[in-house]
């Protein structure tokens, strides 16, 4: 069923001109504003409204950043202008915007090294973003892009627990989304903040039926400790992925 939120923003989205790259002036506008809490503002973006309920792997970030938001709107408008259905537009937008850029390359390397291709019976993790994309769902603890004074929110300042808006998405919207996906699914949080939220949700018994993989560093190039952290966690990640794969057989 089409996510109802998009209907609120469709009239404005149809006015966007993508003959030139979209800018923050185009998208960080009151026409796409969802909620504000002090300097923290959440804007609508269309790439997290599509949920792959049959996914084998779910990869979870904190919140979409500007680059994902920009790519999402450019793809969505392109798909919409081609006459695709809204459901198809959302699906194509999801595929185009998920972990775009260098971050995807770093993520694919770690997933390969951990044994994800063997667990899924695919040649490489890159296939999850190509002809095996039906196996993957990507999402965020905070579903829509959040900015602080126009800059990407990183999950730290303010802490999620200090904002009623962020808490609602982390403690209600996100668990509801995971509950809609058929187990047994391997859920992979990226970085400590996403991992901590998922751990707390599990402790509060708000998550059920999936396997949660902890210890994978955030693949962002800005994470200078990424390589060292990964090498320290690699063995236990491999073991947990193998156990999950064996349990699916």
PDB file of N, CA and C in Angstrom, residues 171-223:
ATOM      1  N   UNK A 171      11.529   5.000  18.114  1.00  0.00           N
ATOM      2  CA  UNK A 171      10.880   4.040  18.997  1.00  0.00           C
ATOM      3  C   UNK A 171       9.526   3.537  18.498  1.00  0.00           C
ATOM      4  N   UNK A 172       8.964   4.206  17.497  1.00  0.00           N
ATOM      5  CA  UNK A 172       7.653   3.786  16.982  1.00  0.00           C
ATOM      6  C   UNK A 172       7.727   3.455  15.487  1.00  0.00           C
ATOM      7  N   UNK A 173       8.120   4.428  14.668  1.00  0.00           N
ATOM      8  CA  UNK A 173       8.109   4.239  13.216  1.00  0.00           C
ATOM      9  C   UNK A 173       9.082   3.159  12.772  1.00  0.00           C
ATOM     10  N   UNK A 174      10.301   3.194  13.269  1.00  0.00           N
ATOM     11  CA  UNK A 174      11.313   2.220  12.863  1.00  0.00           C
ATOM     12  C   UNK A 174      10.947   0.786  13.259  1.00  0.00           C
ATOM     13  N   UNK A 175      10.571   0.512  14.514  1.00  0.00           N
ATOM     14  CA  UNK A 175      10.159  -0.855  14.852  1.00  0.00           C
ATOM     15  C   UNK A 175       8.963  -1.345  14.042  1.00  0.00           C
ATOM     16  N   UNK A 176       8.019  -0.450  13.753  1.00  0.00           N
ATOM     17  CA  UNK A 176       6.861  -0.831  12.939  1.00  0.00           C
ATOM     18  C   UNK A 176       7.305  -1.261  11.533  1.00  0.00           C
ATOM     19  N   UNK A 177       8.295  -0.548  10.993  1.00  0.00           N
ATOM     20  CA  UNK A 177       8.799  -0.899   9.662  1.00  0.00           C
ATOM     21  C   UNK A 177       9.445  -2.283   9.675  1.00  0.00           C
ATOM     22  N   UNK A 178      10.290  -2.541  10.669  1.00  0.00           N
ATOM     23  CA  UNK A 178      10.932  -3.857  10.755  1.00  0.00           C
ATOM     24  C   UNK A 178       9.902  -4.968  10.940  1.00  0.00           C
ATOM     25  N   UNK A 179       8.849  -4.679  11.681  1.00  0.00           N
ATOM     26  CA  UNK A 179       7.813  -5.687  11.930  1.00  0.00           C
ATOM     27  C   UNK A 179       7.068  -6.073  10.652  1.00  0.00           C
ATOM     28  N   UNK A 180       7.116  -5.193   9.644  1.00  0.00           N
ATOM     29  CA  UNK A 180       6.417  -5.472   8.390  1.00  0.00           C
ATOM     30  C   UNK A 180       7.237  -6.353   7.447  1.00  0.00           C
ATOM     31  N   UNK A 181       8.500  -6.615   7.798  1.00  0.00           N
ATOM     32  CA  UNK A 181       9.390  -7.419   6.958  1.00  0.00           C
ATOM     33  C   UNK A 181       9.402  -8.851   7.454  1.00  0.00           C
ATOM     34  N   UNK A 182       9.309  -9.793   6.528  1.00  0.00           N
ATOM     35  CA  UNK A 182       9.195 -11.202   6.878  1.00  0.00           C
ATOM     36  C   UNK A 182      10.524 -11.770   7.376  1.00  0.00           C
ATOM     37  N   UNK A 183      10.556 -12.365   8.587  1.00  0.00           N
ATOM     38  CA  UNK A 183      11.763 -13.043   9.049  1.00  0.00           C
ATOM     39  C   UNK A 183      11.920 -14.401   8.344  1.00  0.00           C
ATOM     40  N   UNK A 184      13.126 -15.048   8.412  1.00  0.00           N
ATOM     41  CA  UNK A 184      14.302 -14.620   9.166  1.00  0.00           C
ATOM     42  C   UNK A 184      15.168 -13.635   8.354  1.00  0.00           C
ATOM     43  N   UNK A 185      15.315 -12.444   8.846  1.00  0.00           N
ATOM     44  CA  UNK A 185      16.066 -11.393   8.174  1.00  0.00           C
ATOM     45  C   UNK A 185      17.264 -11.008   9.025  1.00  0.00           C
ATOM     46  N   UNK A 186      18.367 -10.691   8.369  1.00  0.00           N
ATOM     47  CA  UNK A 186      19.558 -10.209   9.059  1.00  0.00           C
ATOM     48  C   UNK A 186      19.540  -8.689   9.023  1.00  0.00           C
ATOM     49  N   UNK A 187      19.448  -8.071  10.189  1.00  0.00           N
ATOM     50  CA  UNK A 187      19.391  -6.614  10.293  1.00  0.00           C
ATOM     51  C   UNK A 187      20.774  -6.105  10.694  1.00  0.00           C
ATOM     52  N   UNK A 188      21.319  -5.190   9.880  1.00  0.00           N
ATOM     53  CA  UNK A 188      22.691  -4.719  10.081  1.00  0.00           C
ATOM     54  C   UNK A 188      22.692  -3.221  10.342  1.00  0.00           C
ATOM     55  N   UNK A 189      22.844  -2.798  11.604  1.00  0.00           N
ATOM     56  CA  UNK A 189      22.979  -1.365  11.882  1.00  0.00           C
ATOM     57  C   UNK A 189      24.386  -0.889  11.532  1.00  0.00           C
ATOM     58  N   UNK A 190      24.478   0.321  10.995  1.00  0.00           N
ATOM     59  CA  UNK A 190      25.775   0.893  10.619  1.00  0.00           C
ATOM     60  C   UNK A 190      26.218   1.902  11.669  1.00  0.00           C
ATOM     61  N   UNK A 191      27.290   1.582  12.367  1.00  0.00           N
ATOM     62  CA  UNK A 191      27.832   2.514  13.353  1.00  0.00           C
ATOM     63  C   UNK A 191      27.226   2.361  14.732  1.00  0.00           C
ATOM     64  N   UNK A 192      27.881   3.004  15.703  1.00  0.00           N
ATOM     65  CA  UNK A 192      27.526   2.821  17.106  1.00  0.00           C
ATOM     66  C   UNK A 192      26.152   3.379  17.463  1.00  0.00           C
ATOM     67  N   UNK A 193      25.797   4.531  16.907  1.00  0.00           N
ATOM     68  CA  UNK A 193      24.511   5.131  17.291  1.00  0.00           C
ATOM     69  C   UNK A 193      23.343   4.257  16.865  1.00  0.00           C
ATOM     70  N   UNK A 194      23.332   3.811  15.607  1.00  0.00           N
ATOM     71  CA  UNK A 194      22.261   2.924  15.127  1.00  0.00           C
ATOM     72  C   UNK A 194      22.260   1.625  15.926  1.00  0.00           C
ATOM     73  N   UNK A 195      23.445   1.113  16.225  1.00  0.00           N
ATOM     74  CA  UNK A 195      23.563  -0.130  16.994  1.00  0.00           C
ATOM     75  C   UNK A 195      23.002   0.035  18.404  1.00  0.00           C
ATOM     76  N   UNK A 196      23.311   1.165  19.036  1.00  0.00           N
ATOM     77  CA  UNK A 196      22.820   1.414  20.396  1.00  0.00           C
ATOM     78  C   UNK A 196      21.300   1.510  20.435  1.00  0.00           C
ATOM     79  N   UNK A 197      20.720   2.171  19.432  1.00  0.00           N
ATOM     80  CA  UNK A 197      19.257   2.284  19.382  1.00  0.00           C
ATOM     81  C   UNK A 197      18.625   0.900  19.225  1.00  0.00           C
ATOM     82  N   UNK A 198      19.160   0.101  18.311  1.00  0.00           N
ATOM     83  CA  UNK A 198      18.613  -1.235  18.082  1.00  0.00           C
ATOM     84  C   UNK A 198      18.781  -2.105  19.327  1.00  0.00           C
ATOM     85  N   UNK A 199      19.905  -1.990  20.012  1.00  0.00           N
ATOM     86  CA  UNK A 199      20.126  -2.761  21.236  1.00  0.00           C
ATOM     87  C   UNK A 199      19.098  -2.388  22.303  1.00  0.00           C
ATOM     88  N   UNK A 200      18.833  -1.092  22.457  1.00  0.00           N
ATOM     89  CA  UNK A 200      17.833  -0.647  23.436  1.00  0.00           C
ATOM     90  C   UNK A 200      16.431  -1.106  23.055  1.00  0.00           C
ATOM     91  N   UNK A 201      16.108  -1.042  21.778  1.00  0.00           N
ATOM     92  CA  UNK A 201      14.795  -1.512  21.331  1.00  0.00           C
ATOM     93  C   UNK A 201      14.624  -3.003  21.611  1.00  0.00           C
ATOM     94  N   UNK A 202      15.697  -3.760  21.409  1.00  0.00           N
ATOM     95  CA  UNK A 202      15.636  -5.197  21.684  1.00  0.00           C
ATOM     96  C   UNK A 202      15.460  -5.452  23.176  1.00  0.00           C
ATOM     97  N   UNK A 203      16.191  -4.700  23.996  1.00  0.00           N
ATOM     98  CA  UNK A 203      16.073  -4.854  25.455  1.00  0.00           C
ATOM     99  C   UNK A 203      14.659  -4.528  25.933  1.00  0.00           C
ATOM    100  N   UNK A 204      14.016  -3.572  25.263  1.00  0.00           N
ATOM    101  CA  UNK A 204      12.655  -3.184  25.627  1.00  0.00           C
ATOM    102  C   UNK A 204      11.601  -4.052  24.931  1.00  0.00           C
ATOM    103  N   UNK A 205      12.098  -5.101  24.236  1.00  0.00           N
ATOM    104  CA  UNK A 205      11.229  -6.064  23.548  1.00  0.00           C
ATOM    105  C   UNK A 205      10.323  -5.401  22.509  1.00  0.00           C
ATOM    106  N   UNK A 206      10.882  -4.418  21.817  1.00  0.00           N
ATOM    107  CA  UNK A 206      10.165  -3.761  20.732  1.00  0.00           C
ATOM    108  C   UNK A 206      10.533  -4.347  19.367  1.00  0.00           C
ATOM    109  N   UNK A 207      11.508  -5.270  19.346  1.00  0.00           N
ATOM    110  CA  UNK A 207      11.941  -5.903  18.106  1.00  0.00           C
ATOM    111  C   UNK A 207      11.769  -7.408  18.235  1.00  0.00           C
ATOM    112  N   UNK A 208      11.284  -8.032  17.167  1.00  0.00           N
ATOM    113  CA  UNK A 208      11.032  -9.473  17.230  1.00  0.00           C
ATOM    114  C   UNK A 208      11.370 -10.137  15.891  1.00  0.00           C
ATOM    115  N   UNK A 209      11.821 -11.389  15.968  1.00  0.00           N
ATOM    116  CA  UNK A 209      11.846 -12.240  14.790  1.00  0.00           C
ATOM    117  C   UNK A 209      13.037 -12.143  13.868  1.00  0.00           C
ATOM    118  N   UNK A 210      13.916 -11.183  14.036  1.00  0.00           N
ATOM    119  CA  UNK A 210      15.052 -11.029  13.147  1.00  0.00           C
ATOM    120  C   UNK A 210      16.356 -11.292  13.911  1.00  0.00           C
ATOM    121  N   UNK A 211      17.450 -11.439  13.154  1.00  0.00           N
ATOM    122  CA  UNK A 211      18.791 -11.518  13.730  1.00  0.00           C
ATOM    123  C   UNK A 211      19.445 -10.155  13.575  1.00  0.00           C
ATOM    124  N   UNK A 212      20.045  -9.659  14.654  1.00  0.00           N
ATOM    125  CA  UNK A 212      20.626  -8.320  14.644  1.00  0.00           C
ATOM    126  C   UNK A 212      22.144  -8.432  14.748  1.00  0.00           C
ATOM    127  N   UNK A 213      22.821  -7.938  13.718  1.00  0.00           N
ATOM    128  CA  UNK A 213      24.281  -8.031  13.627  1.00  0.00           C
ATOM    129  C   UNK A 213      24.902  -6.760  14.192  1.00  0.00           C
ATOM    130  N   UNK A 214      25.670  -6.884  15.259  1.00  0.00           N
ATOM    131  CA  UNK A 214      26.306  -5.727  15.867  1.00  0.00           C
ATOM    132  C   UNK A 214      27.818  -5.783  15.637  1.00  0.00           C
ATOM    133  N   UNK A 215      28.430  -4.593  15.559  1.00  0.00           N
ATOM    134  CA  UNK A 215      29.881  -4.518  15.434  1.00  0.00           C
ATOM    135  C   UNK A 215      30.389  -4.007  14.107  1.00  0.00           C
ATOM    136  N   UNK A 216      29.497  -3.803  13.127  1.00  0.00           N
ATOM    137  CA  UNK A 216      29.959  -3.300  11.832  1.00  0.00           C
ATOM    138  C   UNK A 216      30.149  -1.788  11.914  1.00  0.00           C
ATOM    139  N   UNK A 217      31.343  -1.267  11.612  1.00  0.00           N
ATOM    140  CA  UNK A 217      31.568   0.177  11.679  1.00  0.00           C
ATOM    141  C   UNK A 217      30.766   0.914  10.611  1.00  0.00           C
ATOM    142  N   UNK A 218      30.549   2.193  10.839  1.00  0.00           N
ATOM    143  CA  UNK A 218      29.879   2.996   9.815  1.00  0.00           C
ATOM    144  C   UNK A 218      30.806   3.125   8.606  1.00  0.00           C
ATOM    145  N   UNK A 219      30.294   2.899   7.385  1.00  0.00           N
ATOM    146  CA  UNK A 219      31.154   2.906   6.196  1.00  0.00           C
ATOM    147  C   UNK A 219      31.530   4.284   5.673  1.00  0.00           C
ATOM    148  N   UNK A 220      31.093   5.334   6.327  1.00  0.00           N
ATOM    149  CA  UNK A 220      31.424   6.675   5.852  1.00  0.00           C
ATOM    150  C   UNK A 220      32.935   6.891   5.812  1.00  0.00           C
ATOM    151  N   UNK A 221      33.404   7.581   4.769  1.00  0.00           N
ATOM    152  CA  UNK A 221      34.816   7.920   4.679  1.00  0.00           C
ATOM    153  C   UNK A 221      35.268   8.830   5.806  1.00  0.00           C
ATOM    154  N   UNK A 222      34.303   9.506   6.446  1.00  0.00           N
ATOM    155  CA  UNK A 222      34.630  10.393   7.565  1.00  0.00           C
ATOM    156  C   UNK A 222      34.977   9.606   8.827  1.00  0.00           C
ATOM    157  N   UNK A 223      34.671   8.317   8.838  1.00  0.00           N
ATOM    158  CA  UNK A 223      35.000   7.467   9.979  1.00  0.00           C
ATOM    159  C   UNK A 223      36.437   6.982   9.826  1.00  0.00           C
TER     160      UNK A 223
END
